[in-house]
Amino acid sequence: MLEVQDLVVEFVNEGYAVRPIDGLSFTAEPGELVVLLGPSGSGKTTLLSCLGGILTPTAGSIQLAGTDVGGMSTSQMDAYRRSEVGFVFQAFNLIPSLSAIENVAVPLMLGGRSRKQAFERAGQLMDTVGLSDRTSHKPGRLSGGQMQRVALARGLAHDPQLLLADEPTANLDYI
């Protein structure tokens, strides 16, 4: 379960304080889909960054499966991001010099899986997202929707407890 209590994020820019998140609390049960809606600048990406351990909130707490995300050491936070959270970034963040399947497999190898295991899992996920015929294509040869699906496969690669997706359907076909 994900529990967020009294979360505050404040940025100070040129003497002005901006609080895109001010006292947010919610819970999400395992398997639950939570959708964030709001205008640009309302704090959606900021919240996802906090949940994923990329950004440290000003105040409040985040707990995933009973673990206090804010109380983690640097090495624990690295392990959390590597194994507990999957990211699907708005800008995809695919590595241009790697093929689609390599973009999915490399994080698995960095997490300790053998090359063979990583590529087997990556191949399964590429099939799941309907791109088994594009595994050798580099990002520059993929459409926006295809890159989004590679990013989704990468986010799911290590079977995370929490999948964070920033505008995950923006580049997909309506079907």
mmCIF file of N, CA and C in Angstrom, residues 58-146:
data_model
loop_
_atom_site.group_PDB
_atom_site.id
_atom_site.type_symbol
_atom_site.label_atom_id
_atom_site.label_comp_id
_atom_site.label_asym_id
_atom_site.label_seq_id
_atom_site.Cartn_x
_atom_site.Cartn_y
_atom_site.Cartn_z
ATOM 1 N N THR A 58 9.294 18.915 0.977
ATOM 2 C CA THR A 58 9.615 19.861 2.034
ATOM 3 C C THR A 58 9.117 19.347 3.384
ATOM 4 N N ALA A 59 7.953 18.717 3.378
ATOM 5 C CA ALA A 59 7.364 18.174 4.605
ATOM 6 C C ALA A 59 6.422 17.036 4.229
ATOM 7 N N GLY A 60 6.021 16.275 5.241
ATOM 8 C CA GLY A 60 5.098 15.168 5.039
ATOM 9 C C GLY A 60 5.832 13.852 4.901
ATOM 10 N N SER A 61 5.063 12.788 4.673
ATOM 11 C CA SER A 61 5.675 11.463 4.578
ATOM 12 C C SER A 61 5.079 10.658 3.431
ATOM 13 N N ILE A 62 5.923 9.756 2.935
ATOM 14 C CA ILE A 62 5.531 8.810 1.897
ATOM 15 C C ILE A 62 5.966 7.439 2.376
ATOM 16 N N GLN A 63 5.028 6.506 2.401
ATOM 17 C CA GLN A 63 5.349 5.132 2.781
ATOM 18 C C GLN A 63 4.857 4.185 1.706
ATOM 19 N N LEU A 64 5.729 3.276 1.290
ATOM 20 C CA LEU A 64 5.368 2.242 0.339
ATOM 21 C C LEU A 64 5.561 0.906 1.037
ATOM 22 N N ALA A 65 4.477 0.154 1.163
ATOM 23 C CA ALA A 65 4.504 -1.155 1.821
ATOM 24 C C ALA A 65 5.128 -1.054 3.215
ATOM 25 N N GLY A 66 4.802 0.026 3.927
ATOM 26 C CA GLY A 66 5.281 0.209 5.290
ATOM 27 C C GLY A 66 6.680 0.786 5.417
ATOM 28 N N THR A 67 7.353 1.038 4.309
ATOM 29 C CA THR A 67 8.699 1.601 4.339
ATOM 30 C C THR A 67 8.630 3.109 4.146
ATOM 31 N N ASP A 68 9.269 3.841 5.065
ATOM 32 C CA ASP A 68 9.295 5.297 4.994
ATOM 33 C C ASP A 68 10.301 5.728 3.939
ATOM 34 N N VAL A 69 9.807 6.202 2.811
ATOM 35 C CA VAL A 69 10.665 6.593 1.698
ATOM 36 C C VAL A 69 11.575 7.747 2.112
ATOM 37 N N GLY A 70 11.068 8.692 2.872
ATOM 38 C CA GLY A 70 11.853 9.851 3.281
ATOM 39 C C GLY A 70 12.957 9.530 4.267
ATOM 40 N N GLY A 71 12.868 8.415 4.945
ATOM 41 C CA GLY A 71 13.863 8.053 5.951
ATOM 42 C C GLY A 71 14.981 7.170 5.427
ATOM 43 N N MET A 72 15.050 6.999 4.117
ATOM 44 C CA MET A 72 16.052 6.104 3.535
ATOM 45 C C MET A 72 17.408 6.785 3.382
ATOM 46 N N SER A 73 18.456 5.985 3.513
ATOM 47 C CA SER A 73 19.804 6.458 3.221
ATOM 48 C C SER A 73 19.955 6.554 1.708
ATOM 49 N N THR A 74 21.058 7.110 1.259
ATOM 50 C CA THR A 74 21.297 7.246 -0.181
ATOM 51 C C THR A 74 21.307 5.884 -0.863
ATOM 52 N N SER A 75 21.986 4.906 -0.282
ATOM 53 C CA SER A 75 22.051 3.578 -0.906
ATOM 54 C C SER A 75 20.688 2.892 -0.879
ATOM 55 N N GLN A 76 19.920 3.079 0.190
ATOM 56 C CA GLN A 76 18.569 2.512 0.248
ATOM 57 C C GLN A 76 17.675 3.168 -0.808
ATOM 58 N N MET A 77 17.825 4.469 -1.005
ATOM 59 C CA MET A 77 17.036 5.182 -2.005
ATOM 60 C C MET A 77 17.387 4.697 -3.412
ATOM 61 N N ASP A 78 18.663 4.457 -3.660
ATOM 62 C CA ASP A 78 19.072 3.908 -4.950
ATOM 63 C C ASP A 78 18.421 2.552 -5.187
ATOM 64 N N ALA A 79 18.430 1.692 -4.173
ATOM 65 C CA ALA A 79 17.812 0.365 -4.282
ATOM 66 C C ALA A 79 16.301 0.487 -4.474
ATOM 67 N N TYR A 80 15.682 1.428 -3.785
ATOM 68 C CA TYR A 80 14.237 1.680 -3.921
ATOM 69 C C TYR A 80 13.890 2.048 -5.360
ATOM 70 N N ARG A 81 14.638 2.991 -5.924
ATOM 71 C CA ARG A 81 14.380 3.411 -7.306
ATOM 72 C C ARG A 81 14.679 2.296 -8.301
ATOM 73 N N ARG A 82 15.665 1.468 -7.994
ATOM 74 C CA ARG A 82 16.074 0.409 -8.907
ATOM 75 C C ARG A 82 15.115 -0.782 -8.888
ATOM 76 N N SER A 83 14.502 -1.082 -7.729
ATOM 77 C CA SER A 83 13.723 -2.314 -7.646
ATOM 78 C C SER A 83 12.266 -2.154 -7.246
ATOM 79 N N GLU A 84 11.918 -1.107 -6.551
ATOM 80 C CA GLU A 84 10.547 -0.974 -6.044
ATOM 81 C C GLU A 84 9.657 -0.088 -6.904
ATOM 82 N N VAL A 85 10.276 0.785 -7.698
ATOM 83 C CA VAL A 85 9.518 1.764 -8.471
ATOM 84 C C VAL A 85 9.880 1.652 -9.946
ATOM 85 N N GLY A 86 8.853 1.652 -10.795
ATOM 86 C CA GLY A 86 9.061 1.711 -12.233
ATOM 87 C C GLY A 86 8.653 3.079 -12.724
ATOM 88 N N PHE A 87 9.428 3.641 -13.624
ATOM 89 C CA PHE A 87 9.162 4.978 -14.148
ATOM 90 C C PHE A 87 8.828 4.909 -15.631
ATOM 91 N N VAL A 88 7.809 5.639 -16.021
ATOM 92 C CA VAL A 88 7.519 5.880 -17.436
ATOM 93 C C VAL A 88 7.500 7.393 -17.569
ATOM 94 N N PHE A 89 8.612 7.937 -18.062
ATOM 95 C CA PHE A 89 8.775 9.376 -18.112
ATOM 96 C C PHE A 89 8.025 9.995 -19.289
ATOM 97 N N GLN A 90 7.579 11.209 -19.105
ATOM 98 C CA GLN A 90 6.853 11.950 -20.129
ATOM 99 C C GLN A 90 7.686 12.090 -21.403
ATOM 100 N N ALA A 91 8.992 12.266 -21.260
ATOM 101 C CA ALA A 91 9.878 12.443 -22.412
ATOM 102 C C ALA A 91 10.569 11.125 -22.794
ATOM 103 N N PHE A 92 10.084 10.007 -22.298
ATOM 104 C CA PHE A 92 10.557 8.647 -22.575
ATOM 105 C C PHE A 92 11.915 8.338 -21.951
ATOM 106 N N ASN A 93 12.905 9.230 -22.113
ATOM 107 C CA ASN A 93 14.264 9.034 -21.595
ATOM 108 C C ASN A 93 14.905 7.743 -22.089
ATOM 109 N N LEU A 94 14.656 7.399 -23.352
ATOM 110 C CA LEU A 94 15.313 6.247 -23.951
ATOM 111 C C LEU A 94 16.724 6.652 -24.378
ATOM 112 N N ILE A 95 17.644 5.706 -24.364
ATOM 113 C CA ILE A 95 19.016 5.972 -24.764
ATOM 114 C C ILE A 95 19.103 5.800 -26.282
ATOM 115 N N PRO A 96 19.394 6.881 -27.025
ATOM 116 C CA PRO A 96 19.333 6.856 -28.491
ATOM 117 C C PRO A 96 20.240 5.830 -29.160
ATOM 118 N N SER A 97 21.379 5.518 -28.552
ATOM 119 C CA SER A 97 22.337 4.597 -29.174
ATOM 120 C C SER A 97 21.993 3.128 -28.943
ATOM 121 N N LEU A 98 20.996 2.860 -28.108
ATOM 122 C CA LEU A 98 20.591 1.483 -27.811
ATOM 123 C C LEU A 98 19.331 1.120 -28.575
ATOM 124 N N SER A 99 19.206 -0.154 -28.913
ATOM 125 C CA SER A 99 17.974 -0.639 -29.545
ATOM 126 C C SER A 99 16.847 -0.628 -28.515
ATOM 127 N N ALA A 100 15.635 -0.834 -28.990
ATOM 128 C CA ALA A 100 14.472 -0.854 -28.096
ATOM 129 C C ALA A 100 14.639 -1.922 -27.021
ATOM 130 N N ILE A 101 15.026 -3.131 -27.438
ATOM 131 C CA ILE A 101 15.158 -4.211 -26.444
ATOM 132 C C ILE A 101 16.300 -3.936 -25.472
ATOM 133 N N GLU A 102 17.378 -3.308 -25.946
ATOM 134 C CA GLU A 102 18.479 -2.955 -25.051
ATOM 135 C C GLU A 102 18.046 -1.913 -24.037
ATOM 136 N N ASN A 103 17.199 -0.963 -24.436
ATOM 137 C CA ASN A 103 16.686 0.046 -23.506
ATOM 138 C C ASN A 103 15.892 -0.596 -22.377
ATOM 139 N N VAL A 104 15.252 -1.727 -22.656
ATOM 140 C CA VAL A 104 14.489 -2.445 -21.628
ATOM 141 C C VAL A 104 15.410 -3.349 -20.811
ATOM 142 N N ALA A 105 16.396 -3.972 -21.455
ATOM 143 C CA ALA A 105 17.256 -4.950 -20.786
ATOM 144 C C ALA A 105 18.328 -4.330 -19.893
ATOM 145 N N VAL A 106 18.881 -3.195 -20.288
ATOM 146 C CA VAL A 106 20.002 -2.620 -19.546
ATOM 147 C C VAL A 106 19.665 -2.364 -18.070
ATOM 148 N N PRO A 107 18.518 -1.774 -17.733
ATOM 149 C CA PRO A 107 18.230 -1.585 -16.304
ATOM 150 C C PRO A 107 18.161 -2.909 -15.530
ATOM 151 N N LEU A 108 17.741 -3.968 -16.185
ATOM 152 C CA LEU A 108 17.708 -5.272 -15.527
ATOM 153 C C LEU A 108 19.115 -5.781 -15.240
ATOM 154 N N MET A 109 20.021 -5.595 -16.191
ATOM 155 C CA MET A 109 21.413 -6.006 -15.978
ATOM 156 C C MET A 109 22.056 -5.162 -14.876
ATOM 157 N N LEU A 110 21.750 -3.862 -14.867
ATOM 158 C CA LEU A 110 22.278 -3.006 -13.802
ATOM 159 C C LEU A 110 21.739 -3.419 -12.434
ATOM 160 N N GLY A 111 20.553 -4.034 -12.438
ATOM 161 C CA GLY A 111 19.948 -4.520 -11.198
ATOM 162 C C GLY A 111 20.423 -5.898 -10.785
ATOM 163 N N GLY A 112 21.325 -6.504 -11.575
ATOM 164 C CA GLY A 112 21.911 -7.762 -11.164
ATOM 165 C C GLY A 112 21.517 -8.989 -11.974
ATOM 166 N N ARG A 113 20.617 -8.843 -12.926
ATOM 167 C CA ARG A 113 20.253 -10.005 -13.741
ATOM 168 C C ARG A 113 21.331 -10.275 -14.786
ATOM 169 N N SER A 114 21.444 -11.550 -15.141
ATOM 170 C CA SER A 114 22.403 -11.909 -16.190
ATOM 171 C C SER A 114 21.912 -11.328 -17.513
ATOM 172 N N ARG A 115 22.823 -11.238 -18.465
ATOM 173 C CA ARG A 115 22.468 -10.727 -19.789
ATOM 174 C C ARG A 115 21.350 -11.577 -20.394
ATOM 175 N N LYS A 116 21.467 -12.878 -20.285
ATOM 176 C CA LYS A 116 20.459 -13.780 -20.839
ATOM 177 C C LYS A 116 19.092 -13.547 -20.189
ATOM 178 N N GLN A 117 19.061 -13.494 -18.860
ATOM 179 C CA GLN A 117 17.794 -13.253 -18.150
ATOM 180 C C GLN A 117 17.200 -11.903 -18.518
ATOM 181 N N ALA A 118 18.051 -10.889 -18.588
ATOM 182 C CA ALA A 118 17.582 -9.538 -18.899
ATOM 183 C C ALA A 118 16.957 -9.484 -20.287
ATOM 184 N N PHE A 119 17.607 -10.084 -21.258
ATOM 185 C CA PHE A 119 17.080 -10.043 -22.622
ATOM 186 C C PHE A 119 15.846 -10.927 -22.785
ATOM 187 N N GLU A 120 15.758 -12.020 -22.041
ATOM 188 C CA GLU A 120 14.533 -12.841 -22.071
ATOM 189 C C GLU A 120 13.349 -12.034 -21.543
ATOM 190 N N ARG A 121 13.537 -11.394 -20.400
ATOM 191 C CA ARG A 121 12.468 -10.577 -19.798
ATOM 192 C C ARG A 121 12.118 -9.404 -20.720
ATOM 193 N N ALA A 122 13.126 -8.748 -21.274
ATOM 194 C CA ALA A 122 12.890 -7.618 -22.179
ATOM 195 C C ALA A 122 12.103 -8.079 -23.400
ATOM 196 N N GLY A 123 12.440 -9.243 -23.944
ATOM 197 C CA GLY A 123 11.715 -9.776 -25.095
ATOM 198 C C GLY A 123 10.258 -10.050 -24.776
ATOM 199 N N GLN A 124 10.002 -10.596 -23.585
ATOM 200 C CA GLN A 124 8.619 -10.846 -23.155
ATOM 201 C C GLN A 124 7.834 -9.539 -23.075
ATOM 202 N N LEU A 125 8.459 -8.530 -22.512
ATOM 203 C CA LEU A 125 7.776 -7.247 -22.359
ATOM 204 C C LEU A 125 7.574 -6.550 -23.702
ATOM 205 N N MET A 126 8.544 -6.664 -24.598
ATOM 206 C CA MET A 126 8.376 -6.075 -25.930
ATOM 207 C C MET A 126 7.195 -6.737 -26.644
ATOM 208 N N ASP A 127 7.028 -8.030 -26.447
ATOM 209 C CA ASP A 127 5.882 -8.739 -27.015
ATOM 210 C C ASP A 127 4.587 -8.257 -26.357
ATOM 211 N N THR A 128 4.617 -8.086 -25.045
ATOM 212 C CA THR A 128 3.438 -7.630 -24.300
ATOM 213 C C THR A 128 2.950 -6.272 -24.791
ATOM 214 N N VAL A 129 3.879 -5.378 -25.109
ATOM 215 C CA VAL A 129 3.489 -4.040 -25.573
ATOM 216 C C VAL A 129 3.334 -3.974 -27.090
ATOM 217 N N GLY A 130 3.380 -5.137 -27.744
ATOM 218 C CA GLY A 130 3.118 -5.200 -29.183
ATOM 219 C C GLY A 130 4.255 -4.732 -30.067
ATOM 220 N N LEU A 131 5.486 -4.857 -29.583
ATOM 221 C CA LEU A 131 6.625 -4.368 -30.369
ATOM 222 C C LEU A 131 7.679 -5.448 -30.622
ATOM 223 N N SER A 132 7.281 -6.703 -30.645
ATOM 224 C CA SER A 132 8.263 -7.763 -30.867
ATOM 225 C C SER A 132 8.926 -7.649 -32.237
ATOM 226 N N ASP A 133 8.282 -6.949 -33.161
ATOM 227 C CA ASP A 133 8.875 -6.757 -34.493
ATOM 228 C C ASP A 133 9.760 -5.508 -34.564
ATOM 229 N N ARG A 134 9.921 -4.799 -33.458
ATOM 230 C CA ARG A 134 10.717 -3.569 -33.448
ATOM 231 C C ARG A 134 11.862 -3.624 -32.425
ATOM 232 N N THR A 135 12.189 -4.813 -31.942
ATOM 233 C CA THR A 135 13.181 -4.923 -30.873
ATOM 234 C C THR A 135 14.550 -4.367 -31.256
ATOM 235 N N SER A 136 14.930 -4.480 -32.511
ATOM 236 C CA SER A 136 16.266 -4.022 -32.926
ATOM 237 C C SER A 136 16.295 -2.560 -33.354
ATOM 238 N N HIS A 137 15.138 -1.921 -33.398
ATOM 239 C CA HIS A 137 15.082 -0.515 -33.814
ATOM 240 C C HIS A 137 15.578 0.402 -32.699
ATOM 241 N N LYS A 138 16.355 1.394 -33.081
ATOM 242 C CA LYS A 138 16.770 2.425 -32.129
ATOM 243 C C LYS A 138 15.642 3.442 -32.010
ATOM 244 N N PRO A 139 15.590 4.198 -30.907
ATOM 245 C CA PRO A 139 14.493 5.150 -30.694
ATOM 246 C C PRO A 139 14.227 6.090 -31.864
ATOM 247 N N GLY A 140 15.271 6.522 -32.573
ATOM 248 C CA GLY A 140 15.094 7.428 -33.704
ATOM 249 C C GLY A 140 14.310 6.827 -34.848
ATOM 250 N N ARG A 141 14.161 5.514 -34.864
ATOM 251 C CA ARG A 141 13.408 4.832 -35.914
ATOM 252 C C ARG A 141 12.028 4.386 -35.435
ATOM 253 N N LEU A 142 11.625 4.854 -34.267
ATOM 254 C CA LEU A 142 10.319 4.501 -33.698
ATOM 255 C C LEU A 142 9.419 5.729 -33.670
ATOM 256 N N SER A 143 8.118 5.498 -33.778
ATOM 257 C CA SER A 143 7.161 6.600 -33.636
ATOM 258 C C SER A 143 7.071 6.996 -32.168
ATOM 259 N N GLY A 144 6.418 8.112 -31.891
ATOM 260 C CA GLY A 144 6.225 8.547 -30.506
ATOM 261 C C GLY A 144 5.492 7.504 -29.681
ATOM 262 N N GLY A 145 4.461 6.901 -30.256
ATOM 263 C CA GLY A 145 3.708 5.871 -29.540
ATOM 264 C C GLY A 145 4.533 4.630 -29.282
ATOM 265 N N GLN A 146 5.380 4.263 -30.243
ATOM 266 C CA GLN A 146 6.248 3.104 -30.054
ATOM 267 C C GLN A 146 7.290 3.376 -28.973
#
